[in-house]
Short mmCIF file of C-alpha atoms and ligand atoms in Angstrom, two decimals:
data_model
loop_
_atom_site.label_atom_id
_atom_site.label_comp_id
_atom_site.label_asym_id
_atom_site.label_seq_id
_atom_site.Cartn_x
_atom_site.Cartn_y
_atom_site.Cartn_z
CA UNK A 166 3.60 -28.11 13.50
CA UNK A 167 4.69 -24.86 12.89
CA UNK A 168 6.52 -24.59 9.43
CA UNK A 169 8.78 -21.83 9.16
CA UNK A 170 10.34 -20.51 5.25
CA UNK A 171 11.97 -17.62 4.46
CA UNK A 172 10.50 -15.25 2.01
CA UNK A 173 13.20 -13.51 -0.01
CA UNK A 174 11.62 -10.00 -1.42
CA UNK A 175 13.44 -7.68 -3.49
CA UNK A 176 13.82 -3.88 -2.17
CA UNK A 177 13.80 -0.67 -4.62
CA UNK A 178 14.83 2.46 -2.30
CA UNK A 179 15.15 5.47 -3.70
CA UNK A 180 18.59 7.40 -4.16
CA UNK A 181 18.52 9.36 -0.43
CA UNK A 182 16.59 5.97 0.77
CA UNK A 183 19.66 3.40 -0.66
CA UNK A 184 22.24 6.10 1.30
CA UNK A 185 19.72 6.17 4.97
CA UNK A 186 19.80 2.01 4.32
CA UNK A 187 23.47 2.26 4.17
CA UNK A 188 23.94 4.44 6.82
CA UNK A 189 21.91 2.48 9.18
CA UNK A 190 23.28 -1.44 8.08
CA UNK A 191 26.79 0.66 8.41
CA UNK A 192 26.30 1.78 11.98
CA UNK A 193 24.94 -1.35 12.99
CA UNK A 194 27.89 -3.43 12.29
CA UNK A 195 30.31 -0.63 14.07
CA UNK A 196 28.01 -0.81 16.81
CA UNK A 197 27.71 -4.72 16.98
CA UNK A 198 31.78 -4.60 16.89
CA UNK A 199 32.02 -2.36 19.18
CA UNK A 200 29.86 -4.15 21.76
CA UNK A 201 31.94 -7.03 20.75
CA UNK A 202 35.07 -5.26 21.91
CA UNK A 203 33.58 -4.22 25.51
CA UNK A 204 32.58 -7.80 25.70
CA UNK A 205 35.33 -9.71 25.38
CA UNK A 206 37.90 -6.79 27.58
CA UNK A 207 35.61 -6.87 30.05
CA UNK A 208 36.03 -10.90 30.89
CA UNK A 209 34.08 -12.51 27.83
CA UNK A 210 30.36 -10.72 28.83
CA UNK A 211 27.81 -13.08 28.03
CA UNK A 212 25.20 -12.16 29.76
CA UNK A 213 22.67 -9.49 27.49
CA UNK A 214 21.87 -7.38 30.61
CA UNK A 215 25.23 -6.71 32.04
CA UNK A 216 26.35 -5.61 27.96
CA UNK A 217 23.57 -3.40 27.90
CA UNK A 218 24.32 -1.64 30.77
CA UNK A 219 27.77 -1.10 29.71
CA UNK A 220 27.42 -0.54 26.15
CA UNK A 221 23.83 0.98 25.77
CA UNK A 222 24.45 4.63 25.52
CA UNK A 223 27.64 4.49 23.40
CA UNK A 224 25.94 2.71 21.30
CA UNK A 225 22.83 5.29 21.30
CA UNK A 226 25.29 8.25 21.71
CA UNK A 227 28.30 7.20 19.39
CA UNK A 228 26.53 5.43 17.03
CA UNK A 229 23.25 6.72 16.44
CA UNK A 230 21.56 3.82 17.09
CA UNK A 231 17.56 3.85 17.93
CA UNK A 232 16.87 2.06 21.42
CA UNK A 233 15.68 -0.95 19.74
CA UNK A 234 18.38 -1.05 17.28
CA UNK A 235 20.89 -0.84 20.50
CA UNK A 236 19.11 -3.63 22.41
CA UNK A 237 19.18 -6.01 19.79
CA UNK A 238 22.79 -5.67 18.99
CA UNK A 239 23.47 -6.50 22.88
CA UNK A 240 21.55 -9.78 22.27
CA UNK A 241 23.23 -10.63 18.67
CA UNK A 242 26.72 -10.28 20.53
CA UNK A 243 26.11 -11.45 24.13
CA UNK A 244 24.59 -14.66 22.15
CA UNK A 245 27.74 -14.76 19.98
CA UNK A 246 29.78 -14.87 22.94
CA UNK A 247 27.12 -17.47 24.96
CA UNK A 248 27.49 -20.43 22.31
CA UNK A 249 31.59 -19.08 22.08
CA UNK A 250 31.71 -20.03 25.45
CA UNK A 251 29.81 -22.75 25.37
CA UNK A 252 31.86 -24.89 22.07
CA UNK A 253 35.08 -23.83 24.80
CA UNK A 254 36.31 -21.18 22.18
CA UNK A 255 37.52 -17.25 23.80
CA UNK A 256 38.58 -15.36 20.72
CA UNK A 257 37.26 -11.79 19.89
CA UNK A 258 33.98 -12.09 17.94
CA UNK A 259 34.40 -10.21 14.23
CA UNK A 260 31.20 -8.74 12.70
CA UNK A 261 32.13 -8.36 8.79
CA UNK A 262 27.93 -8.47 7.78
CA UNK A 263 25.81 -6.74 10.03
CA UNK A 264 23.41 -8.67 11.50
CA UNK A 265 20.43 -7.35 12.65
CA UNK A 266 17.18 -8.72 13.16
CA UNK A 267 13.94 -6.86 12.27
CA UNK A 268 10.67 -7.40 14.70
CA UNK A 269 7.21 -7.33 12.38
CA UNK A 270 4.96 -4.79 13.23
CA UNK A 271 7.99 -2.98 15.50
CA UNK A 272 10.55 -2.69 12.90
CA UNK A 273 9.16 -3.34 9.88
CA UNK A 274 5.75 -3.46 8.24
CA UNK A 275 3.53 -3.09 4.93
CA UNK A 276 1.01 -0.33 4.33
CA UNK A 277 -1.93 -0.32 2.25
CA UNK A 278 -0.88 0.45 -0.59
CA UNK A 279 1.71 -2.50 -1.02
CA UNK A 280 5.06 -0.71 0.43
CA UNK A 281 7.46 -1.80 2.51
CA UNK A 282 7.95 0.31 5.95
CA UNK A 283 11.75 0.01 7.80
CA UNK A 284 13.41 1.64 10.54
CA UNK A 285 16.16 3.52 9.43
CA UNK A 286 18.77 5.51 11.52
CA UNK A 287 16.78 8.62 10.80
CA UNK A 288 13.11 7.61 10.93
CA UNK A 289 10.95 4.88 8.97
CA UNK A 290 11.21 4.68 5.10
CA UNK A 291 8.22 3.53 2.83
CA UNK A 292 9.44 1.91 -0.09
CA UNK A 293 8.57 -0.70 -3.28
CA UNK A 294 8.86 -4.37 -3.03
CA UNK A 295 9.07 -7.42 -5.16
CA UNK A 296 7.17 -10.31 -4.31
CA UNK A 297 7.95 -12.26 -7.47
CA UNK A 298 7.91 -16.62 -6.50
CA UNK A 299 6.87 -15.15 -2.80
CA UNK A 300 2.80 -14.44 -3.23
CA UNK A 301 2.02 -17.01 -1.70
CA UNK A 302 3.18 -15.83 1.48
CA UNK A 303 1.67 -12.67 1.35
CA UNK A 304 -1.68 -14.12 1.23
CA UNK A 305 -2.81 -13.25 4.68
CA UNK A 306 -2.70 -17.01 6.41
CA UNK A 307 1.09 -16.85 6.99
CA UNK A 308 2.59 -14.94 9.89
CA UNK A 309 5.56 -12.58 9.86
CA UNK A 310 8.05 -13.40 11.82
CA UNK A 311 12.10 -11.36 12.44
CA UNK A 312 13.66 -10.39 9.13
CA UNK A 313 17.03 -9.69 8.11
CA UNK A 314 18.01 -6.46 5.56
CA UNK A 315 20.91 -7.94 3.27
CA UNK A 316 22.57 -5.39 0.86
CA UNK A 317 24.87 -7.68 -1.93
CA UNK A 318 25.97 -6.71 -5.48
CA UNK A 319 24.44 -3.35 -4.91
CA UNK A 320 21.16 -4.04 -4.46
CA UNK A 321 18.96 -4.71 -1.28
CA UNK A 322 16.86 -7.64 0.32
CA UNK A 323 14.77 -7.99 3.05
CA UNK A 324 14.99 -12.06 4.01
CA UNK A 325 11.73 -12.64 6.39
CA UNK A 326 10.88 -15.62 8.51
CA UNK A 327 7.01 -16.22 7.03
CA UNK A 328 5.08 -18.82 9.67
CA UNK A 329 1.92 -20.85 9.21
CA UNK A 330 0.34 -23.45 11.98
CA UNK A 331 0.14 -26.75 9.64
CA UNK A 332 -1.44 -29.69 10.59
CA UNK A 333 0.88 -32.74 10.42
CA UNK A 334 -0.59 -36.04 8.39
CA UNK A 335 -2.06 -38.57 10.70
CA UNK A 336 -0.62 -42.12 10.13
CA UNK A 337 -4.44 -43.01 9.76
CA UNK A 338 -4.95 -40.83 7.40
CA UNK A 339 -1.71 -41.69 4.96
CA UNK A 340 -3.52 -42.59 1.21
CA UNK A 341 -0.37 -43.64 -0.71
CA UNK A 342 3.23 -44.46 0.03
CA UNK A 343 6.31 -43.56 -1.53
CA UNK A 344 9.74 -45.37 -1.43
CA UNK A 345 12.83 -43.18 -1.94
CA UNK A 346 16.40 -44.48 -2.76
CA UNK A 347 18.70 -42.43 -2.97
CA UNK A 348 21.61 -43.31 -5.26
CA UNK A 349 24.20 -42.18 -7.91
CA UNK A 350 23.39 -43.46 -10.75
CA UNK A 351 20.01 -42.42 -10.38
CA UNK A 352 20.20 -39.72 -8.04
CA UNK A 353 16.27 -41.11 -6.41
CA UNK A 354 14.33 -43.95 -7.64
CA UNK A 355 10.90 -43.41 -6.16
CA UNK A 356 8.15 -46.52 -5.85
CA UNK A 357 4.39 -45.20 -5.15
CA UNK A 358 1.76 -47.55 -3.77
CA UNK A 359 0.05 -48.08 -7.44
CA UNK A 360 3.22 -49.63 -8.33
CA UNK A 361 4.58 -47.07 -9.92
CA UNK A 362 8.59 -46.16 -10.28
CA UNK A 363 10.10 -42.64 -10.98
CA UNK A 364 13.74 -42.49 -12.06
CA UNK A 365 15.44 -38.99 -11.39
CA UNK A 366 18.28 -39.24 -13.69
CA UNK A 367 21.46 -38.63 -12.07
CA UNK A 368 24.22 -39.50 -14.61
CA UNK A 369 24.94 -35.88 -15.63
CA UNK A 370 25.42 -35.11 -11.78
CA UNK A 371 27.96 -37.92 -11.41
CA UNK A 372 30.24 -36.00 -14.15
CA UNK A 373 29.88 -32.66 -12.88
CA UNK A 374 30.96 -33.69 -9.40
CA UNK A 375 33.69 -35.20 -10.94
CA UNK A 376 35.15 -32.44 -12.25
CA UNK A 377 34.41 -30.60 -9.21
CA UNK A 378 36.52 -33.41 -7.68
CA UNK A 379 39.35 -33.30 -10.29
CA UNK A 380 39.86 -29.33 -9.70
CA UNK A 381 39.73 -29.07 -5.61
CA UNK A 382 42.92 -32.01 -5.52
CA UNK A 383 44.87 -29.81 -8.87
CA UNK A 384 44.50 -26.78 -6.32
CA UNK A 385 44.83 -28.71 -3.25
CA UNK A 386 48.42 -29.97 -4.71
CA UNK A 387 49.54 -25.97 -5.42
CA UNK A 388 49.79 -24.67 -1.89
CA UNK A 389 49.74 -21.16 -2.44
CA UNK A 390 47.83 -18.17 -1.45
CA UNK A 391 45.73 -17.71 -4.80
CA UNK A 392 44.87 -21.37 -5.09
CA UNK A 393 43.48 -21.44 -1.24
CA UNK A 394 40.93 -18.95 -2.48
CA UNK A 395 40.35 -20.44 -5.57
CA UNK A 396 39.53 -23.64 -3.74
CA UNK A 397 37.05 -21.88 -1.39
CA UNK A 398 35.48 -20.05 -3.71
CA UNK A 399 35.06 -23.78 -5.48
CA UNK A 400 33.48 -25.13 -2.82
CA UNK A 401 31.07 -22.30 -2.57
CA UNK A 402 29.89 -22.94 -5.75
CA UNK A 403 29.72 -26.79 -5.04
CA UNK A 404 27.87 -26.33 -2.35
CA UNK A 405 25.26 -24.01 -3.93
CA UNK A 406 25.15 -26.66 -6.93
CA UNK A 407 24.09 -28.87 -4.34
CA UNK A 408 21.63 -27.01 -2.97
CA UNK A 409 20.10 -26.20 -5.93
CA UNK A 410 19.57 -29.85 -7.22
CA UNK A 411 18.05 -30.77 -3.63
CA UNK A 412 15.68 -27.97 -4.53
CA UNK A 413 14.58 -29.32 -7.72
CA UNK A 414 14.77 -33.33 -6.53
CA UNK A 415 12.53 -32.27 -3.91
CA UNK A 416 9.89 -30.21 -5.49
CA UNK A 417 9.61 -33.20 -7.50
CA UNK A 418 9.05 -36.09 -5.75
CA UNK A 419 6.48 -33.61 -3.49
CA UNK A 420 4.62 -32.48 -6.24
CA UNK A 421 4.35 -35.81 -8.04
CA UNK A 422 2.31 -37.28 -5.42
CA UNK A 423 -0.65 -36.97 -3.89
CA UNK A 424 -1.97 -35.26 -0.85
CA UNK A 425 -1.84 -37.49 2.14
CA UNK A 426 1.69 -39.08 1.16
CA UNK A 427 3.95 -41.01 3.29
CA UNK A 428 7.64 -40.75 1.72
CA UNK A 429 9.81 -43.34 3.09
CA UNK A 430 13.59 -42.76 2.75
CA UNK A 431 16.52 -44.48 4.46
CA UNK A 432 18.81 -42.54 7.13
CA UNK A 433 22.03 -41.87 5.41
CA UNK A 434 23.60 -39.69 7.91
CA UNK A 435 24.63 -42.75 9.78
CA UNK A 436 27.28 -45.64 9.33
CA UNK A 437 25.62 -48.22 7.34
CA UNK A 438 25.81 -51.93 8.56
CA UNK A 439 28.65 -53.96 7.67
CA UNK A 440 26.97 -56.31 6.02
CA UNK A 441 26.14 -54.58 3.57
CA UNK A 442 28.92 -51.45 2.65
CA UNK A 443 27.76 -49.46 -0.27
CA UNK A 444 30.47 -47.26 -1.56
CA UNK A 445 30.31 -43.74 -0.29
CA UNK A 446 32.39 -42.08 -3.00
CA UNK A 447 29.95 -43.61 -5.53
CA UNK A 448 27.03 -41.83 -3.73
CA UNK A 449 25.96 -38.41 -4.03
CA UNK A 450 24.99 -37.99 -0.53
CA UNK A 451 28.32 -39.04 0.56
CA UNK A 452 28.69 -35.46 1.95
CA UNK A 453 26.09 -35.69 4.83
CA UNK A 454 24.83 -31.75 5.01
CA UNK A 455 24.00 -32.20 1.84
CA UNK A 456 21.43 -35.32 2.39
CA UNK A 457 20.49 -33.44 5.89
CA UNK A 458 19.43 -30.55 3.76
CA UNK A 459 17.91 -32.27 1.41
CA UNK A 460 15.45 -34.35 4.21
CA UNK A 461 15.05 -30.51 5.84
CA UNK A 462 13.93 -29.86 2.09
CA UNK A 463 11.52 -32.72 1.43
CA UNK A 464 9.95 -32.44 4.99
CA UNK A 465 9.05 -28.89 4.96
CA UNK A 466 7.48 -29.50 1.14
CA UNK A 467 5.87 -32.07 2.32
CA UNK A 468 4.13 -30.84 5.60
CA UNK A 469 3.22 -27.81 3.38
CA UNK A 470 1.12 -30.04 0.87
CA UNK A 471 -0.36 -32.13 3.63
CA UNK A 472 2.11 -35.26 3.06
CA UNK A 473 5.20 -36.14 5.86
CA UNK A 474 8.64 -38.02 5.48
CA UNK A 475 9.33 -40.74 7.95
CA UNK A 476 13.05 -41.95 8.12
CA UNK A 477 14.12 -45.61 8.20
CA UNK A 478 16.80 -47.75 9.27
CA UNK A 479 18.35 -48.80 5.66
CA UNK A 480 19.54 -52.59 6.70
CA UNK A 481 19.41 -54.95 3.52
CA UNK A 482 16.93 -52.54 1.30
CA UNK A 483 19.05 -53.57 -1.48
CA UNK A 484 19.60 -56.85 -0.85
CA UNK A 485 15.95 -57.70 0.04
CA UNK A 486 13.92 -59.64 -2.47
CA UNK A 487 10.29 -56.86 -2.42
CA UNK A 488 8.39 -60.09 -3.48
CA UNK A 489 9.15 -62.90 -1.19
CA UNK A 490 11.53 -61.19 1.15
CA UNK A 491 14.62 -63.56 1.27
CA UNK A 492 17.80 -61.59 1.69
CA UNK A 493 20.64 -62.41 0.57
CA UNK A 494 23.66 -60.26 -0.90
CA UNK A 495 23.52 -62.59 -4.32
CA UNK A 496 20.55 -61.11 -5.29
CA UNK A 497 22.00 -58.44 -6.54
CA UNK A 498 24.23 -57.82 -8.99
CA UNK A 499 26.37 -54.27 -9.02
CA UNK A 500 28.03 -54.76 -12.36
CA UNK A 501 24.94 -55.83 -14.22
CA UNK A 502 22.66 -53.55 -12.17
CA UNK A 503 20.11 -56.35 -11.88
CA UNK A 504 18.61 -57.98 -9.11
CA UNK A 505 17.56 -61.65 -9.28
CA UNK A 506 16.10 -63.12 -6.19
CA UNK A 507 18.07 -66.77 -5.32
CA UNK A 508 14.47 -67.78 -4.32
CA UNK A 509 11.39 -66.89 -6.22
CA UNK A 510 13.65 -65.84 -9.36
CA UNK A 511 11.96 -62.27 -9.35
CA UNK A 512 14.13 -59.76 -11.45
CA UNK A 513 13.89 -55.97 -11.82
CA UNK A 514 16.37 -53.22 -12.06
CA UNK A 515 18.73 -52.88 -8.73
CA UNK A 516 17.48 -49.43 -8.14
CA UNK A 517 14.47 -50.58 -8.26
CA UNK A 518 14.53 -52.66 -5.25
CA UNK A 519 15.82 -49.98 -3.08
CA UNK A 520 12.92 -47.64 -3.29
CA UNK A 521 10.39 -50.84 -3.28
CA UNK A 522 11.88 -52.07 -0.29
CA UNK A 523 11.63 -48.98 1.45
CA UNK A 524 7.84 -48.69 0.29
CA UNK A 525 7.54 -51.77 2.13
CA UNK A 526 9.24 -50.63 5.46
CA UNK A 527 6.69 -47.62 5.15
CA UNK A 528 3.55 -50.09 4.59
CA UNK A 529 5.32 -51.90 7.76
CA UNK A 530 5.52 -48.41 9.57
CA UNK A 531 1.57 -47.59 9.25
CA UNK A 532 1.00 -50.93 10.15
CA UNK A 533 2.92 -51.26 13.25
CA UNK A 534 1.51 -48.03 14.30
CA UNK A 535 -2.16 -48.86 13.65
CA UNK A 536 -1.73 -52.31 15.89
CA UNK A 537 -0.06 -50.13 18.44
CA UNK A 538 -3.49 -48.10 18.82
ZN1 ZN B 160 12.07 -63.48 -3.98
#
């Protein structure tokens, strides 16, 4: 599989460099609205060819855009106007960022001597780079893929698509198993094939989201223009809160197992079964991007330290006794977080049983597949 990450690296141009960067991101977005424009008087153009031909030398001409430059803003706008027309929407497409993609090797490149090497409006520019938390994918066995020049607060970045061929885990080859439950409390309780649990604490989490909570409805309740930005720019920062702890949740179940991992977690995007309703304000990943992202998160970590994620239908995984299996919803109890089987008597923290049971749907998995063979 081939496992695709962006590499973020820092840019330091020069004073007349910074202005030829500006110049160029500048012209780029006139030209990009401009093609816009043509496309959508001229009967919504979606098709790249016919743009170019009606756009291409304005665009060279007026704009001062290099060939390549000019051909890829066709594409970025006749695609804009392809998946328009496709969701059923015909509104005049508005390019505030520029957005330009860079080919490896055609646009952009790094010499010998560790610089960075961009088209600009004018010619190519050699300048410094910072690879801090990114060495590892300038280490020759990744691949450089399109990359995107973003100017914010001043200062510049160059966001690249880095690609490596990775070999996904075979199911035969799967040396421990890892149950993940994903909760509030405990924002993942993880169960490992030695028996061993992992709580990731999520108490802390619960409160801040609270408050999070408590200000959108305050500014949802004044309806004016200031508190309609105030509660976007709130749910920006939400949202990158969010992002952030799926970073860290991630990197730590991945790097607190072994190589050869199978990490079994249940599919939350979905509606769960009646039979067993778990509240979904009491849940972290109520808001489903944010579990999607996180799965996106833990798969790519995974595949990159030879270990996979398989997803599993979550039926009764906390109602499930892990030791003799009898399900039944008295097994559990929410208010004193414990679990007691009605059968075999076996107790442990509710949590608990989540993340074993799904340990046991992923021993169930492997074995399933190895009888299918
Ligand atoms: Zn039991």
């Amino acid at each position: 599989m081939e496992l695709v990450i962006t590499a973020k690296v820092k840019l330091y141009p020069d004073f007349v460099q910074k202005a030829q960067l500006i110049e160029t991101l500048k012209a780029v977005k006139a030209g990009l609205n401009h093609a816009s424009r043509v496309a959508y008087d001229n009967g919504f153009i979606t098709s790249f060819k016919k743009l170019q031909k009606m756009t291409y030398s304005d665009l060279r001409q007026q704009y001062g855009l290099k060939s390549q430059m000019a051909c890829n803003v066709c594409s970025v706008v006749a695609g804009s106007y392809a998946s328009m027309k496709s969701n059923g929407e015909k509104t005049l497409a508005v390019y505030k960022t520029p957005k330009f993609q860079y080919s490896y090797g055609r646009d952009y490149s790094f010499t010998k001597n560790g610089m960075l090497s961009i088209g600009t409006l004018d010619k190519r520019i050699k300048l410094p780079f910072e690879i801090k938390g990114m060495k590892q994918y300038f280490d020759g066995s990744w691949n450089f893929g399109t990359a995107t020049l973003i100017y914010k607060k001043d200062k510049f970045f160059l966001h690249i698509a880095v690609k490596k061929e990775t070999p996904i885990l075979e199911d035969n080859s799967v040396r421990n198993i890892v149950g993940i439950d994903f909760g509030m409390n405990f924002l993942a309780v993880s169960y490992d094939s030695a028996g061993k649990t992992n709580f990731f604490e999520g108490r802390h989490i619960k409160d801040k989201r609270a408050k999070f909570t408590k200000t959108r409805k305050s500014l949802q309740q004044t309806k004016t223009a200031s508190s309609r930005r105030r509660l976007k720019k709130l749910g920006n920062r939400e949202n990158r809160w969010m992002t952030d702890i799926n970073h860290k949740v991630s990197k730590a179940l991945v790097s607190g197992s072994i190589e050869g991992t199978l990490f079994v977690i249940e599919d939350l995007t979905g509606i769960r079964s009646q039979t067993e309703k778990v509240q979904r304000k009491d849940r972290y990943y109520s808001v489903s991007w944010a579990f999607y992202q996180l799965r996106q998160m833990l798969e790519y970590k995974a595949l990159r330290s030879g270990s996979k994620v398989v997803v599993v239908d979550p039926k009764y995984t906390s109602q499930t006794c892990p030791k003799c299996g009898h399900t039944e919803k008295a097994n559990r109890n929410k208010n004193t977080h414990t679990f007691t089987c009605k059968t075999c008597a076996y107790t442990s923290n509710d949590d608990r049983i989540g993340a074993m049971n799904l340990q046991r749907k992923g021993i169930e998995y492997i074995a399933e597949v190895m009888l299918s063979v």
